[in-house]
Each structure stands twice: as structure tokens, then as C-alpha cells.
PDB file of C-alpha atoms in Angstrom:
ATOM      1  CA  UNK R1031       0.000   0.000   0.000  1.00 78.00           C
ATOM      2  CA  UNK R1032       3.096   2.462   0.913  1.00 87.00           C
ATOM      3  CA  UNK R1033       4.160   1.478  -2.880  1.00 88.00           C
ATOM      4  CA  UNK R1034       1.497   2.424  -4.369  1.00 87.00           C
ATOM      5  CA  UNK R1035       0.584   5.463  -2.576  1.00 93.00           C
ATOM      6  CA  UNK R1036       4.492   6.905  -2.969  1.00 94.00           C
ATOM      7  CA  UNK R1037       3.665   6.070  -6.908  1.00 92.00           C
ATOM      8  CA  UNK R1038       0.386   8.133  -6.690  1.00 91.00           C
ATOM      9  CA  UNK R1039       2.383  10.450  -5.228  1.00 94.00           C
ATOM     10  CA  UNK R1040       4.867  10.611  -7.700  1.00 94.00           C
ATOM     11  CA  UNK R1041       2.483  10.353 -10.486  1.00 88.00           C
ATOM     12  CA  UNK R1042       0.227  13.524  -9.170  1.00 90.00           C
ATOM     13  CA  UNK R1043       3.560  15.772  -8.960  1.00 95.00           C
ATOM     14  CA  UNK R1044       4.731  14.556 -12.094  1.00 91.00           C
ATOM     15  CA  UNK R1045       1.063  15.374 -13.283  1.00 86.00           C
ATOM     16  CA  UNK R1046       1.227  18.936 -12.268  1.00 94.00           C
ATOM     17  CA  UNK R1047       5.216  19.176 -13.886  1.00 96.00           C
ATOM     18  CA  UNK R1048       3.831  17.748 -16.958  1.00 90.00           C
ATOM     19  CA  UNK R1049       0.356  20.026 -16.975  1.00 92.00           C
ATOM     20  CA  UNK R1050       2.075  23.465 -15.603  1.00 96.00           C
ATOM     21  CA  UNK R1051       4.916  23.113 -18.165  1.00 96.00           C
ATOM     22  CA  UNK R1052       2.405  22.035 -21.296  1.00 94.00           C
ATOM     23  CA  UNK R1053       0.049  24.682 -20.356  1.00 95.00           C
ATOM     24  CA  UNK R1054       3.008  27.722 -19.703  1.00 97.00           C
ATOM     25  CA  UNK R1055       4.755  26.698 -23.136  1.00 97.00           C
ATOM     26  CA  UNK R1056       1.151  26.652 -24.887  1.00 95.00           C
ATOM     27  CA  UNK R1057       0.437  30.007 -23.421  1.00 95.00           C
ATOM     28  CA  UNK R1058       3.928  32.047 -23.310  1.00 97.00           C
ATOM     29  CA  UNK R1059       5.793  30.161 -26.343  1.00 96.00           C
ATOM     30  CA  UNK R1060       5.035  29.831 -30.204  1.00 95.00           C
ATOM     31  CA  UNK R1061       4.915  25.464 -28.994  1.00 91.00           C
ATOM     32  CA  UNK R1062       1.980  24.361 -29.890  1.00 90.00           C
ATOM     33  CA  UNK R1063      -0.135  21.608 -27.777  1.00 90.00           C
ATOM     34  CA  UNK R1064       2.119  18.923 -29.311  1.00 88.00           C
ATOM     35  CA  UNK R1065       5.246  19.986 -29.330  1.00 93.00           C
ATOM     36  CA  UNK R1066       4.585  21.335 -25.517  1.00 94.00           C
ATOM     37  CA  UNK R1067       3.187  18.242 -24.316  1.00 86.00           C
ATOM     38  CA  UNK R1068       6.364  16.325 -25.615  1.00 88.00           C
ATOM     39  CA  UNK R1069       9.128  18.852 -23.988  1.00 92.00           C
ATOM     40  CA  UNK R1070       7.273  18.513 -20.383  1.00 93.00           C
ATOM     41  CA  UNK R1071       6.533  15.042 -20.314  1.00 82.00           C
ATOM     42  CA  UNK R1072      10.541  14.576 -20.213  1.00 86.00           C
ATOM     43  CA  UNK R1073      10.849  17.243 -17.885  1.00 92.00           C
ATOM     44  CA  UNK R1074       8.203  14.985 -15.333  1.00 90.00           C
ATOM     45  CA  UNK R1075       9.547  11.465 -15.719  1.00 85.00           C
ATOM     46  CA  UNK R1076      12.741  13.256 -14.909  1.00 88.00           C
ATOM     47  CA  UNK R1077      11.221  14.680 -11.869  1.00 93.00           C
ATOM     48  CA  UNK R1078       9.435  11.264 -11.263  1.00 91.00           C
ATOM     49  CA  UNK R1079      12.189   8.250 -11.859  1.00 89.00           C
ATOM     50  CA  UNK R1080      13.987  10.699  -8.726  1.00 91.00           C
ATOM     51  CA  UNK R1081      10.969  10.373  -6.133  1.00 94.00           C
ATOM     52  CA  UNK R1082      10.422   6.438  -7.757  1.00 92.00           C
ATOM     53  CA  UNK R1083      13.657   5.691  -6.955  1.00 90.00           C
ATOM     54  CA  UNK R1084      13.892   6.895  -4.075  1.00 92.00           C
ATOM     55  CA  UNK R1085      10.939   6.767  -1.808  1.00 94.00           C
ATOM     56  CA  UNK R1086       8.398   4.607  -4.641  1.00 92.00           C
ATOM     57  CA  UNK R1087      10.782   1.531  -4.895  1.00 90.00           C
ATOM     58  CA  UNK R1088      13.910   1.854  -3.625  1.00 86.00           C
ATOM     59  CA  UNK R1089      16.862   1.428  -5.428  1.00 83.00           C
ATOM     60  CA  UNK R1090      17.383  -1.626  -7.624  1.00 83.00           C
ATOM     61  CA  UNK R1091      19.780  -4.550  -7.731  1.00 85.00           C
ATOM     62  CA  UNK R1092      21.078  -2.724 -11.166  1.00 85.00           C
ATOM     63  CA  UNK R1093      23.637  -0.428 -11.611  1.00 86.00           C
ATOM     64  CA  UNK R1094      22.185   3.046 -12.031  1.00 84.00           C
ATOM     65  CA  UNK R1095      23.374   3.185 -15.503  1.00 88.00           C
ATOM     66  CA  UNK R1096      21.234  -0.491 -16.213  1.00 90.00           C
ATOM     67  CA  UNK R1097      18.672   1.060 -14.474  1.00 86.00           C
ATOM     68  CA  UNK R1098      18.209   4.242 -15.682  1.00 84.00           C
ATOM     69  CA  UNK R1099      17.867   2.442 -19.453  1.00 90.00           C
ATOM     70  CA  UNK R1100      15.101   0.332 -18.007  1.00 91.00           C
ATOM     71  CA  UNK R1101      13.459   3.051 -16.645  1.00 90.00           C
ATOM     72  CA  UNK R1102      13.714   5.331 -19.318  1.00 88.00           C
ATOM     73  CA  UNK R1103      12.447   2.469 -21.564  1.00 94.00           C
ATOM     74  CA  UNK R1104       9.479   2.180 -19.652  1.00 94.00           C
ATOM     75  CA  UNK R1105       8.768   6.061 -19.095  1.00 89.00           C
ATOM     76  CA  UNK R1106       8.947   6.465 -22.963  1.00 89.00           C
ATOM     77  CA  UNK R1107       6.598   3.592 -23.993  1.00 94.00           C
ATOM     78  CA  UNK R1108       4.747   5.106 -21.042  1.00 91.00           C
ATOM     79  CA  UNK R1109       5.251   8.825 -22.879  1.00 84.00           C
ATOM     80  CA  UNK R1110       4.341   7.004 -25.836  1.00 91.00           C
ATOM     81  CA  UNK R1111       1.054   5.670 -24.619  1.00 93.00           C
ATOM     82  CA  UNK R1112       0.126   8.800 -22.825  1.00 89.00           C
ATOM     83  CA  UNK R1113       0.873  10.983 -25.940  1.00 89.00           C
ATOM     84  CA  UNK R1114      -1.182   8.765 -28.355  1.00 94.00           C
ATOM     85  CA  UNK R1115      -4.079   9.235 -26.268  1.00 94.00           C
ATOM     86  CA  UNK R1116      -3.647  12.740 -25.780  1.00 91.00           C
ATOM     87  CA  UNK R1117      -3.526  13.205 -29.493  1.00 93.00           C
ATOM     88  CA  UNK R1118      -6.039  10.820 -30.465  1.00 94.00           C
ATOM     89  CA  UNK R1119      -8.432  12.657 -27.967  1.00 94.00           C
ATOM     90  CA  UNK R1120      -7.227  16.173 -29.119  1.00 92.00           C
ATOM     91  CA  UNK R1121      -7.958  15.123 -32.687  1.00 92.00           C
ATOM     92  CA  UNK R1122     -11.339  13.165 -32.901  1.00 92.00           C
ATOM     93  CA  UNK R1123     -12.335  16.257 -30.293  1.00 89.00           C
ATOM     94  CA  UNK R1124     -11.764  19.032 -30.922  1.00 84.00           C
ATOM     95  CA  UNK R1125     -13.841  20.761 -28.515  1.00 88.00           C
ATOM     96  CA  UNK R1126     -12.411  19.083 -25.760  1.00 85.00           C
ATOM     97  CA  UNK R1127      -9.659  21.125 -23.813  1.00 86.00           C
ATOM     98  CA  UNK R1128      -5.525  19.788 -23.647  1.00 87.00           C
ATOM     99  CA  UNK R1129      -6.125  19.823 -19.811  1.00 87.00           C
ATOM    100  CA  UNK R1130      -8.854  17.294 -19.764  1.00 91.00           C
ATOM    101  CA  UNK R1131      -6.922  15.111 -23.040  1.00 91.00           C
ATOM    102  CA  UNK R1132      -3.786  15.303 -19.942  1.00 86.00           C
ATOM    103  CA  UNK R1133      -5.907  13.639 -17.438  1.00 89.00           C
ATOM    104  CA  UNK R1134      -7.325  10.927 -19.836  1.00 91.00           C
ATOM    105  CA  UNK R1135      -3.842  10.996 -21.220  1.00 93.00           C
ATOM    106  CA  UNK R1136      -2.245  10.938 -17.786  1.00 85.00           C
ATOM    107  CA  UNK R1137      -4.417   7.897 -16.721  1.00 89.00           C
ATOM    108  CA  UNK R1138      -3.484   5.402 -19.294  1.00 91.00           C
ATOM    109  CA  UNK R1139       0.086   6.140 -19.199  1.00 89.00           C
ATOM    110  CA  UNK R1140       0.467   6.010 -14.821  1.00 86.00           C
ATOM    111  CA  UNK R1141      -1.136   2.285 -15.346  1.00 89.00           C
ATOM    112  CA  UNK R1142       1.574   0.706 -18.339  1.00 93.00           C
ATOM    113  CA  UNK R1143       4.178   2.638 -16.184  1.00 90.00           C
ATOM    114  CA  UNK R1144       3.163   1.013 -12.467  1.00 89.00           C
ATOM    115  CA  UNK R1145       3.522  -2.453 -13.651  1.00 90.00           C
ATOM    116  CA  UNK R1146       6.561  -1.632 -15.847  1.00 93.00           C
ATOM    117  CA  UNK R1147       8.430   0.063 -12.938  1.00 91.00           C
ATOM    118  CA  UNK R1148       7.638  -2.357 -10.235  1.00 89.00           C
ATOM    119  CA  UNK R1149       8.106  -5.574 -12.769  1.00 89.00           C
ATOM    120  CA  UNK R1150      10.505  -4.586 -14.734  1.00 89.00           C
ATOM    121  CA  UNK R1151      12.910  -1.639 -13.407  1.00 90.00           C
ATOM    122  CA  UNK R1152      12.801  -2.212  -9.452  1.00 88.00           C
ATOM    123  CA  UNK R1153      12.314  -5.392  -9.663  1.00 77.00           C
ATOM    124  CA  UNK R1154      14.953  -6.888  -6.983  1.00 66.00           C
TER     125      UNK R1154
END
């Protein structure tokens, strides 16, 4: 239960990284919603692999370098997932605001990345 709460944790900071930065860049920079949802979703799994890592999980039985690669290979398919969504959701409605396409967005990708992480990259 501490697990998962520490992810939700994670995950809800990450969530407001990824939202603030996609929303600031949409709003103060010639980015569009596409290009500013791809710069801040690196800037949160950034944020997020450091609170996973360290509070989340714990460390794994890898070397940092072994598992920064897995965890980076989960948080893009993760990206990956979460950006399809957005975009899908953005495109067949377009009436419905980038915020809400985050959350739906944000959703999908926080449940491929739980069992990646905890299977695959901290997996001791």
C-alpha cells in the first residue's frame, strides 16, 4: 500500500510538472499543444524516476546506468502511450480542452508505467 501510494504520489507531482509546463509553453511560447506536451513530459519522468527511486521503490539490484535504461524504456513507452491518447483525444475532439486530453492521457500512461516500474525496473 506504501508502494502504491508513494507512486500516486509521484504520479500527481509529475502530473502537475507535466500540466504546468504544457500549459506555460502553450500560453507564453510559439509550442503548440504537441510539441509542448512532448518537452514537459521529459521534464516529469525526470522529476518522477527521482521520487520512484527513491521513496516509490527503492533502489534496484542494477547499476544506475542499467537502471536508468530500463526506466527510461518504460517512461517512454509510457510517454508514448500517454501521448497517443492525448492526441487521439485532441484530434477526434476538438472541442475538448488539452487539460482534460492530460488527465485521460495521464491515466493510461500512470497504469503501463506502475507495472513496468515495479516488474521490470525495481524489480529486486
Amino acid at each position: 500500500m506504501k508502494r502504491l501510494l508513494w507512486f500516486l504520489i509521484a504520479g500527481g507531482s509529475g502530473f502537475l510538472i507535466d500540466a504546468g509546463i504544457t500549459l506555460a509553453l502553450i500560453e507564453w511560447t510559439p509550442a503548440g499543444p504537441y510539441i509542448a506536451r512532448a518537452i514537459a513530459i521529459f521534464a516529469a519522468m525526470g522529476f518522477t524516476w527521482f521520487v520512484n527511486r527513491n521513496y516509490t521503490f527503492g533502489r534496484s539490484s542494477h547499476s544506475l546506468t542499467i537502471e536508468g535504461i530500463r526506466y527510461w524504456t518504460v517512461g517512454i513507452t509510457a510517454a508514448l502511450v500517454n501521448y497517443v491518447v492525448y492526441s487521439v483525444l485532441l484530434y477526434r475532439a476538438p472541442v475538448l480542452q488539452p487539460l482534460a486530453a492530460i488527465v485521460f492521457a495521464s491515466l493510461a500512461g500512470m497504469a503501463y508505467s506502475f507495472f513496468g516500474y515495479s516488474r521490470f525496473v525495481f524489480r529486486r
